[in-house]
């Protein structure tokens, strides 16, 4: 094994999902990237645990539980709710004066300053949540067909909506001293300025890549998306490390 550790890419899930949504990425990203799917309480391998339904409390848990993964060279990625959490984790690390990620990568999510506070005011009954899942796409048909899987998904989504609702934007934060790379679907219902406003969170580089597809463009066009993601990852150190190791 190389003495130089790979770049750890911590991946935070979208609302209603578990860390398993990122497992297959391990086959498609460069060898110098180590995917770290972050499992949140109450789902997947942690299904026996109680959901954390407060945004700040969940961010604090992630910072504590993933301390080892964030000790070396790392970046943060999140889709939708996961993007909001990844930003929250970065801000908390900043406030604690802990090492920051090399980059923050956010997908399918309005910037914290442009979020619609009424978006999560809708009903949380099963029928309303199922309608939301249908609208967003990305949920496999076998989930809808299974009463057990549907129950797990709806309970998780309900808890995650409360996480998103409890998020409070802090306008006084200074710009982050690291690159932010945003990704968005052209047919998603998130407004272009709301995605572009991620640029206001950084004092470093900012990029915004657009893809065909709706909210789950990263599944609809996975190969194209992962190629773009790999291009945006901080690579200069790792390519040199990989070449030195192979040589």
mmCIF file of N, CA and C in Angstrom, residues 77-188:
data_model
loop_
_atom_site.group_PDB
_atom_site.id
_atom_site.type_symbol
_atom_site.label_atom_id
_atom_site.label_comp_id
_atom_site.label_asym_id
_atom_site.label_seq_id
_atom_site.Cartn_x
_atom_site.Cartn_y
_atom_site.Cartn_z
ATOM 1 N N UNK A 77 -18.927 15.421 -0.406
ATOM 2 C CA UNK A 77 -19.942 15.471 -1.458
ATOM 3 C C UNK A 77 -21.306 15.184 -0.849
ATOM 4 N N UNK A 78 -22.324 15.874 -1.336
ATOM 5 C CA UNK A 78 -23.684 15.574 -0.908
ATOM 6 C C UNK A 78 -24.674 15.906 -2.005
ATOM 7 N N UNK A 79 -25.735 15.107 -2.083
ATOM 8 C CA UNK A 79 -26.807 15.376 -3.042
ATOM 9 C C UNK A 79 -28.056 15.816 -2.291
ATOM 10 N N UNK A 80 -28.663 16.922 -2.728
ATOM 11 C CA UNK A 80 -29.902 17.428 -2.150
ATOM 12 C C UNK A 80 -29.708 17.694 -0.649
ATOM 13 N N UNK A 81 -30.439 17.024 0.243
ATOM 14 C CA UNK A 81 -30.208 17.216 1.682
ATOM 15 C C UNK A 81 -28.747 16.967 2.029
ATOM 16 N N UNK A 82 -28.124 15.997 1.374
ATOM 17 C CA UNK A 82 -26.721 15.689 1.637
ATOM 18 C C UNK A 82 -25.800 16.862 1.357
ATOM 19 N N UNK A 83 -26.149 17.682 0.332
ATOM 20 C CA UNK A 83 -25.347 18.869 0.019
ATOM 21 C C UNK A 83 -25.440 19.883 1.151
ATOM 22 N N UNK A 84 -26.644 20.046 1.677
ATOM 23 C CA UNK A 84 -26.851 20.963 2.791
ATOM 24 C C UNK A 84 -26.068 20.500 4.019
ATOM 25 N N UNK A 85 -26.094 19.182 4.269
ATOM 26 C CA UNK A 85 -25.339 18.630 5.395
ATOM 27 C C UNK A 85 -23.833 18.788 5.180
ATOM 28 N N UNK A 86 -23.365 18.552 3.953
ATOM 29 C CA UNK A 86 -21.930 18.681 3.667
ATOM 30 C C UNK A 86 -21.461 20.114 3.919
ATOM 31 N N UNK A 87 -22.297 21.075 3.534
ATOM 32 C CA UNK A 87 -21.970 22.481 3.805
ATOM 33 C C UNK A 87 -21.981 22.746 5.310
ATOM 34 N N UNK A 88 -22.975 22.200 6.007
ATOM 35 C CA UNK A 88 -23.046 22.379 7.451
ATOM 36 C C UNK A 88 -21.837 21.791 8.163
ATOM 37 N N UNK A 89 -21.398 20.627 7.715
ATOM 38 C CA UNK A 89 -20.211 19.989 8.292
ATOM 39 C C UNK A 89 -18.982 20.863 8.052
ATOM 40 N N UNK A 90 -18.842 21.392 6.842
ATOM 41 C CA UNK A 90 -17.691 22.241 6.521
ATOM 42 C C UNK A 90 -17.681 23.485 7.404
ATOM 43 N N UNK A 91 -18.855 24.091 7.585
ATOM 44 C CA UNK A 91 -18.942 25.290 8.428
ATOM 45 C C UNK A 91 -18.623 24.953 9.893
ATOM 46 N N UNK A 92 -19.086 23.804 10.351
ATOM 47 C CA UNK A 92 -18.792 23.423 11.745
ATOM 48 C C UNK A 92 -17.290 23.160 11.920
ATOM 49 N N UNK A 93 -16.674 22.488 10.966
ATOM 50 C CA UNK A 93 -15.227 22.269 11.026
ATOM 51 C C UNK A 93 -14.499 23.609 11.076
ATOM 52 N N UNK A 94 -14.981 24.560 10.284
ATOM 53 C CA UNK A 94 -14.388 25.893 10.263
ATOM 54 C C UNK A 94 -14.501 26.559 11.636
ATOM 55 N N UNK A 95 -15.674 26.451 12.266
ATOM 56 C CA UNK A 95 -15.883 27.094 13.567
ATOM 57 C C UNK A 95 -15.071 26.423 14.673
ATOM 58 N N UNK A 96 -14.811 25.110 14.500
ATOM 59 C CA UNK A 96 -14.018 24.370 15.483
ATOM 60 C C UNK A 96 -12.519 24.456 15.204
ATOM 61 N N UNK A 97 -12.178 25.142 14.116
ATOM 62 C CA UNK A 97 -10.779 25.260 13.673
ATOM 63 C C UNK A 97 -10.145 23.903 13.393
ATOM 64 N N UNK A 98 -10.959 22.992 12.905
ATOM 65 C CA UNK A 98 -10.446 21.689 12.475
ATOM 66 C C UNK A 98 -10.081 21.754 10.997
ATOM 67 N N UNK A 99 -9.239 20.829 10.517
ATOM 68 C CA UNK A 99 -8.866 20.845 9.101
ATOM 69 C C UNK A 99 -10.095 20.804 8.195
ATOM 70 N N UNK A 100 -10.051 21.588 7.127
ATOM 71 C CA UNK A 100 -11.170 21.671 6.195
ATOM 72 C C UNK A 100 -10.975 20.714 5.022
ATOM 73 N N UNK A 101 -12.073 20.361 4.348
ATOM 74 C CA UNK A 101 -11.934 19.519 3.154
ATOM 75 C C UNK A 101 -11.181 20.249 2.053
ATOM 76 N N UNK A 102 -10.584 19.482 1.160
ATOM 77 C CA UNK A 102 -9.910 20.089 0.007
ATOM 78 C C UNK A 102 -10.911 20.762 -0.918
ATOM 79 N N UNK A 103 -12.151 20.236 -0.931
ATOM 80 C CA UNK A 103 -13.196 20.821 -1.770
ATOM 81 C C UNK A 103 -14.551 20.404 -1.222
ATOM 82 N N UNK A 104 -15.563 21.222 -1.505
ATOM 83 C CA UNK A 104 -16.943 20.914 -1.171
ATOM 84 C C UNK A 104 -17.696 20.745 -2.485
ATOM 85 N N UNK A 105 -18.322 19.575 -2.663
ATOM 86 C CA UNK A 105 -19.031 19.274 -3.906
ATOM 87 C C UNK A 105 -20.505 19.081 -3.588
ATOM 88 N N UNK A 106 -21.360 19.900 -4.212
ATOM 89 C CA UNK A 106 -22.779 19.936 -3.870
ATOM 90 C C UNK A 106 -23.619 19.682 -5.112
ATOM 91 N N UNK A 107 -24.663 18.875 -4.958
ATOM 92 C CA UNK A 107 -25.440 18.415 -6.102
ATOM 93 C C UNK A 107 -26.931 18.538 -5.825
ATOM 94 N N UNK A 108 -27.688 19.037 -6.811
ATOM 95 C CA UNK A 108 -29.139 19.060 -6.714
ATOM 96 C C UNK A 108 -29.663 19.807 -5.512
ATOM 97 N N UNK A 109 -29.094 20.985 -5.224
ATOM 98 C CA UNK A 109 -29.468 21.693 -3.993
ATOM 99 C C UNK A 109 -29.297 23.199 -4.168
ATOM 100 N N UNK A 110 -30.287 23.954 -3.711
ATOM 101 C CA UNK A 110 -30.158 25.406 -3.659
ATOM 102 C C UNK A 110 -29.075 25.789 -2.664
ATOM 103 N N UNK A 111 -28.426 26.911 -2.904
ATOM 104 C CA UNK A 111 -27.464 27.430 -1.934
ATOM 105 C C UNK A 111 -28.182 27.729 -0.621
ATOM 106 N N UNK A 112 -27.480 27.627 0.507
ATOM 107 C CA UNK A 112 -28.109 27.859 1.813
ATOM 108 C C UNK A 112 -28.836 29.195 1.901
ATOM 109 N N UNK A 113 -28.315 30.212 1.238
ATOM 110 C CA UNK A 113 -28.915 31.552 1.302
ATOM 111 C C UNK A 113 -30.164 31.673 0.435
ATOM 112 N N UNK A 114 -30.406 30.707 -0.446
ATOM 113 C CA UNK A 114 -31.524 30.809 -1.401
ATOM 114 C C UNK A 114 -32.567 29.711 -1.223
ATOM 115 N N UNK A 115 -32.538 29.017 -0.108
ATOM 116 C CA UNK A 115 -33.498 27.936 0.092
ATOM 117 C C UNK A 115 -34.897 28.481 0.328
ATOM 118 N N UNK A 116 -35.879 27.781 -0.195
ATOM 119 C CA UNK A 116 -37.280 28.159 -0.019
ATOM 120 C C UNK A 116 -37.753 27.635 1.336
ATOM 121 N N UNK A 117 -38.020 28.515 2.307
ATOM 122 C CA UNK A 117 -38.397 28.046 3.647
ATOM 123 C C UNK A 117 -39.742 27.317 3.672
ATOM 124 N N UNK A 118 -40.547 27.495 2.639
ATOM 125 C CA UNK A 118 -41.866 26.857 2.607
ATOM 126 C C UNK A 118 -41.845 25.501 1.915
ATOM 127 N N UNK A 119 -40.686 25.116 1.402
ATOM 128 C CA UNK A 119 -40.627 23.884 0.614
ATOM 129 C C UNK A 119 -41.025 22.647 1.422
ATOM 130 N N UNK A 120 -40.747 22.668 2.713
ATOM 131 C CA UNK A 120 -41.006 21.482 3.544
ATOM 132 C C UNK A 120 -42.215 21.681 4.457
ATOM 133 N N UNK A 121 -43.093 22.610 4.075
ATOM 134 C CA UNK A 121 -44.294 22.847 4.881
ATOM 135 C C UNK A 121 -45.460 21.940 4.484
ATOM 136 N N UNK A 122 -45.300 21.143 3.453
ATOM 137 C CA UNK A 122 -46.381 20.278 2.986
ATOM 138 C C UNK A 122 -46.686 19.142 3.949
ATOM 139 N N UNK A 123 -47.678 18.343 3.582
ATOM 140 C CA UNK A 123 -48.101 17.249 4.443
ATOM 141 C C UNK A 123 -47.041 16.180 4.602
ATOM 142 N N UNK A 124 -47.042 15.538 5.766
ATOM 143 C CA UNK A 124 -46.104 14.452 6.029
ATOM 144 C C UNK A 124 -46.834 13.113 6.139
ATOM 145 N N UNK A 125 -48.103 13.089 5.719
ATOM 146 C CA UNK A 125 -48.815 11.814 5.674
ATOM 147 C C UNK A 125 -48.241 10.964 4.547
ATOM 148 N N UNK A 126 -48.488 9.669 4.591
ATOM 149 C CA UNK A 126 -47.898 8.751 3.620
ATOM 150 C C UNK A 126 -48.210 9.146 2.186
ATOM 151 N N UNK A 127 -49.459 9.502 1.913
ATOM 152 C CA UNK A 127 -49.862 9.825 0.534
ATOM 153 C C UNK A 127 -49.080 11.018 -0.009
ATOM 154 N N UNK A 128 -48.894 12.051 0.817
ATOM 155 C CA UNK A 128 -48.146 13.242 0.388
ATOM 156 C C UNK A 128 -46.685 12.906 0.117
ATOM 157 N N UNK A 129 -46.103 12.083 0.986
ATOM 158 C CA UNK A 129 -44.696 11.719 0.816
ATOM 159 C C UNK A 129 -44.495 10.830 -0.413
ATOM 160 N N UNK A 130 -45.427 9.919 -0.654
ATOM 161 C CA UNK A 130 -45.340 9.071 -1.847
ATOM 162 C C UNK A 130 -45.431 9.933 -3.107
ATOM 163 N N UNK A 131 -46.323 10.915 -3.092
ATOM 164 C CA UNK A 131 -46.449 11.823 -4.236
ATOM 165 C C UNK A 131 -45.150 12.584 -4.470
ATOM 166 N N UNK A 132 -44.484 12.977 -3.378
ATOM 167 C CA UNK A 132 -43.203 13.682 -3.505
ATOM 168 C C UNK A 132 -42.144 12.774 -4.116
ATOM 169 N N UNK A 133 -42.093 11.516 -3.663
ATOM 170 C CA UNK A 133 -41.133 10.562 -4.216
ATOM 171 C C UNK A 133 -41.364 10.354 -5.708
ATOM 172 N N UNK A 134 -42.638 10.249 -6.102
ATOM 173 C CA UNK A 134 -42.973 10.075 -7.521
ATOM 174 C C UNK A 134 -42.535 11.291 -8.336
ATOM 175 N N UNK A 135 -42.763 12.460 -7.780
ATOM 176 C CA UNK A 135 -42.421 13.695 -8.497
ATOM 177 C C UNK A 135 -40.912 13.825 -8.688
ATOM 178 N N UNK A 136 -40.156 13.534 -7.643
ATOM 179 C CA UNK A 136 -38.703 13.703 -7.701
ATOM 180 C C UNK A 136 -38.039 12.646 -8.569
ATOM 181 N N UNK A 137 -38.648 11.464 -8.661
ATOM 182 C CA UNK A 137 -38.000 10.373 -9.371
ATOM 183 C C UNK A 137 -36.850 9.826 -8.541
ATOM 184 N N UNK A 138 -36.155 8.828 -9.055
ATOM 185 C CA UNK A 138 -34.987 8.300 -8.359
ATOM 186 C C UNK A 138 -35.272 7.161 -7.411
ATOM 187 N N UNK A 139 -36.568 6.914 -7.087
ATOM 188 C CA UNK A 139 -36.915 5.794 -6.210
ATOM 189 C C UNK A 139 -37.273 4.590 -7.072
ATOM 190 N N UNK A 140 -36.560 3.456 -6.920
ATOM 191 C CA UNK A 140 -36.835 2.273 -7.747
ATOM 192 C C UNK A 140 -38.271 1.771 -7.570
ATOM 193 N N UNK A 141 -38.825 1.229 -8.635
ATOM 194 C CA UNK A 141 -40.202 0.725 -8.591
ATOM 195 C C UNK A 141 -40.365 -0.390 -7.560
ATOM 196 N N UNK A 142 -39.296 -1.168 -7.324
ATOM 197 C CA UNK A 142 -39.410 -2.259 -6.347
ATOM 198 C C UNK A 142 -39.649 -1.732 -4.933
ATOM 199 N N UNK A 143 -39.251 -0.489 -4.681
ATOM 200 C CA UNK A 143 -39.526 0.116 -3.376
ATOM 201 C C UNK A 143 -41.018 0.398 -3.248
ATOM 202 N N UNK A 144 -41.596 0.986 -4.283
ATOM 203 C CA UNK A 144 -43.036 1.263 -4.261
ATOM 204 C C UNK A 144 -43.855 -0.026 -4.157
ATOM 205 N N UNK A 145 -43.313 -1.108 -4.715
ATOM 206 C CA UNK A 145 -44.048 -2.372 -4.737
ATOM 207 C C UNK A 145 -43.943 -3.156 -3.430
ATOM 208 N N UNK A 146 -43.012 -2.773 -2.560
ATOM 209 C CA UNK A 146 -42.791 -3.504 -1.311
ATOM 210 C C UNK A 146 -43.307 -2.692 -0.127
ATOM 211 N N UNK A 147 -44.231 -3.255 0.607
ATOM 212 C CA UNK A 147 -44.785 -2.544 1.767
ATOM 213 C C UNK A 147 -43.697 -2.256 2.802
ATOM 214 N N UNK A 148 -42.797 -3.213 3.005
ATOM 215 C CA UNK A 148 -41.733 -3.036 3.999
ATOM 216 C C UNK A 148 -40.751 -1.945 3.577
ATOM 217 N N UNK A 149 -40.296 -1.998 2.318
ATOM 218 C CA UNK A 149 -39.350 -0.990 1.829
ATOM 219 C C UNK A 149 -39.985 0.393 1.797
ATOM 220 N N UNK A 150 -41.272 0.441 1.450
ATOM 221 C CA UNK A 150 -41.974 1.714 1.406
ATOM 222 C C UNK A 150 -42.079 2.331 2.790
ATOM 223 N N UNK A 151 -42.336 1.483 3.804
ATOM 224 C CA UNK A 151 -42.438 1.972 5.179
ATOM 225 C C UNK A 151 -41.108 2.565 5.636
ATOM 226 N N UNK A 152 -40.023 1.856 5.350
ATOM 227 C CA UNK A 152 -38.688 2.338 5.731
ATOM 228 C C UNK A 152 -38.389 3.671 5.044
ATOM 229 N N UNK A 153 -38.679 3.739 3.742
ATOM 230 C CA UNK A 153 -38.396 4.950 2.968
ATOM 231 C C UNK A 153 -39.207 6.135 3.463
ATOM 232 N N UNK A 154 -40.492 5.923 3.733
ATOM 233 C CA UNK A 154 -41.361 7.017 4.180
ATOM 234 C C UNK A 154 -40.961 7.520 5.565
ATOM 235 N N UNK A 155 -40.619 6.602 6.467
ATOM 236 C CA UNK A 155 -40.182 7.011 7.808
ATOM 237 C C UNK A 155 -38.897 7.826 7.734
ATOM 238 N N UNK A 156 -37.992 7.400 6.859
ATOM 239 C CA UNK A 156 -36.719 8.106 6.692
ATOM 240 C C UNK A 156 -36.949 9.482 6.076
ATOM 241 N N UNK A 157 -37.784 9.529 5.038
ATOM 242 C CA UNK A 157 -38.065 10.800 4.370
ATOM 243 C C UNK A 157 -38.735 11.785 5.323
ATOM 244 N N UNK A 158 -39.644 11.292 6.141
ATOM 245 C CA UNK A 158 -40.345 12.152 7.101
ATOM 246 C C UNK A 158 -39.344 12.780 8.088
ATOM 247 N N UNK A 159 -38.417 11.960 8.595
ATOM 248 C CA UNK A 159 -37.393 12.472 9.507
ATOM 249 C C UNK A 159 -36.481 13.475 8.810
ATOM 250 N N UNK A 160 -36.137 13.188 7.564
ATOM 251 C CA UNK A 160 -35.214 14.061 6.836
ATOM 252 C C UNK A 160 -35.852 15.398 6.460
ATOM 253 N N UNK A 161 -37.150 15.388 6.222
ATOM 254 C CA UNK A 161 -37.836 16.658 5.976
ATOM 255 C C UNK A 161 -37.731 17.559 7.209
ATOM 256 N N UNK A 162 -37.781 16.961 8.381
ATOM 257 C CA UNK A 162 -37.643 17.749 9.616
ATOM 258 C C UNK A 162 -36.221 18.283 9.766
ATOM 259 N N UNK A 163 -35.239 17.489 9.331
ATOM 260 C CA UNK A 163 -33.850 17.964 9.318
ATOM 261 C C UNK A 163 -33.744 19.208 8.441
ATOM 262 N N UNK A 164 -34.287 19.119 7.235
ATOM 263 C CA UNK A 164 -34.202 20.245 6.294
ATOM 264 C C UNK A 164 -34.962 21.468 6.802
ATOM 265 N N UNK A 165 -36.115 21.231 7.424
ATOM 266 C CA UNK A 165 -36.919 22.330 7.931
ATOM 267 C C UNK A 165 -36.207 23.059 9.068
ATOM 268 N N UNK A 166 -35.379 22.340 9.826
ATOM 269 C CA UNK A 166 -34.708 22.947 10.987
ATOM 270 C C UNK A 166 -33.419 23.673 10.615
ATOM 271 N N UNK A 167 -33.041 23.616 9.340
ATOM 272 C CA UNK A 167 -31.826 24.300 8.900
ATOM 273 C C UNK A 167 -32.028 25.813 8.968
ATOM 274 N N UNK A 168 -31.049 26.511 9.538
ATOM 275 C CA UNK A 168 -31.083 27.972 9.615
ATOM 276 C C UNK A 168 -29.818 28.509 8.949
ATOM 277 N N UNK A 169 -30.005 29.367 7.956
ATOM 278 C CA UNK A 169 -28.849 29.953 7.271
ATOM 279 C C UNK A 169 -28.212 31.044 8.130
ATOM 280 N N UNK A 170 -26.891 30.982 8.254
ATOM 281 C CA UNK A 170 -26.140 31.994 9.014
ATOM 282 C C UNK A 170 -25.466 32.930 8.010
ATOM 283 N N UNK A 171 -26.032 34.112 7.854
ATOM 284 C CA UNK A 171 -25.536 35.042 6.830
ATOM 285 C C UNK A 171 -24.158 35.618 7.176
ATOM 286 N N UNK A 172 -23.793 35.566 8.453
ATOM 287 C CA UNK A 172 -22.550 36.219 8.892
ATOM 288 C C UNK A 172 -21.295 35.372 8.648
ATOM 289 N N UNK A 173 -21.463 34.128 8.171
ATOM 290 C CA UNK A 173 -20.285 33.290 7.940
ATOM 291 C C UNK A 173 -19.350 33.948 6.926
ATOM 292 N N UNK A 174 -18.027 33.906 7.186
ATOM 293 C CA UNK A 174 -17.081 34.370 6.167
ATOM 294 C C UNK A 174 -17.019 33.360 5.022
ATOM 295 N N UNK A 175 -16.591 33.777 3.835
ATOM 296 C CA UNK A 175 -16.476 32.826 2.721
ATOM 297 C C UNK A 175 -15.531 31.676 3.086
ATOM 298 N N UNK A 176 -15.834 30.506 2.578
ATOM 299 C CA UNK A 176 -14.987 29.345 2.821
ATOM 300 C C UNK A 176 -13.703 29.438 1.988
ATOM 301 N N UNK A 177 -12.551 29.095 2.582
ATOM 302 C CA UNK A 177 -11.282 29.179 1.855
ATOM 303 C C UNK A 177 -10.985 27.901 1.076
ATOM 304 N N UNK A 178 -11.976 27.419 0.319
ATOM 305 C CA UNK A 178 -11.810 26.176 -0.435
ATOM 306 C C UNK A 178 -12.751 26.194 -1.635
ATOM 307 N N UNK A 179 -12.436 25.424 -2.674
ATOM 308 C CA UNK A 179 -13.294 25.412 -3.862
ATOM 309 C C UNK A 179 -14.659 24.774 -3.572
ATOM 310 N N UNK A 180 -15.689 25.300 -4.218
ATOM 311 C CA UNK A 180 -17.013 24.679 -4.205
ATOM 312 C C UNK A 180 -17.382 24.335 -5.644
ATOM 313 N N UNK A 181 -17.776 23.087 -5.854
ATOM 314 C CA UNK A 181 -18.185 22.627 -7.178
ATOM 315 C C UNK A 181 -19.639 22.168 -7.092
ATOM 316 N N UNK A 182 -20.502 22.815 -7.860
ATOM 317 C CA UNK A 182 -21.934 22.509 -7.833
ATOM 318 C C UNK A 182 -22.331 21.758 -9.103
ATOM 319 N N UNK A 183 -23.351 20.887 -8.963
ATOM 320 C CA UNK A 183 -23.875 20.085 -10.069
ATOM 321 C C UNK A 183 -25.397 20.170 -10.034
ATOM 322 N N UNK A 184 -26.023 20.274 -11.200
ATOM 323 C CA UNK A 184 -27.475 20.453 -11.216
ATOM 324 C C UNK A 184 -28.083 19.855 -12.484
ATOM 325 N N UNK A 185 -29.365 19.487 -12.386
ATOM 326 C CA UNK A 185 -30.101 18.945 -13.521
ATOM 327 C C UNK A 185 -30.925 20.035 -14.199
ATOM 328 N N UNK A 186 -30.905 20.084 -15.512
ATOM 329 C CA UNK A 186 -31.614 21.134 -16.250
ATOM 330 C C UNK A 186 -33.125 21.070 -16.055
ATOM 331 N N UNK A 187 -33.651 19.865 -15.807
ATOM 332 C CA UNK A 187 -35.098 19.715 -15.647
ATOM 333 C C UNK A 187 -35.520 19.662 -14.169
ATOM 334 N N UNK A 188 -34.581 19.893 -13.268
ATOM 335 C CA UNK A 188 -34.939 19.973 -11.853
ATOM 336 C C UNK A 188 -35.743 21.257 -11.638
#
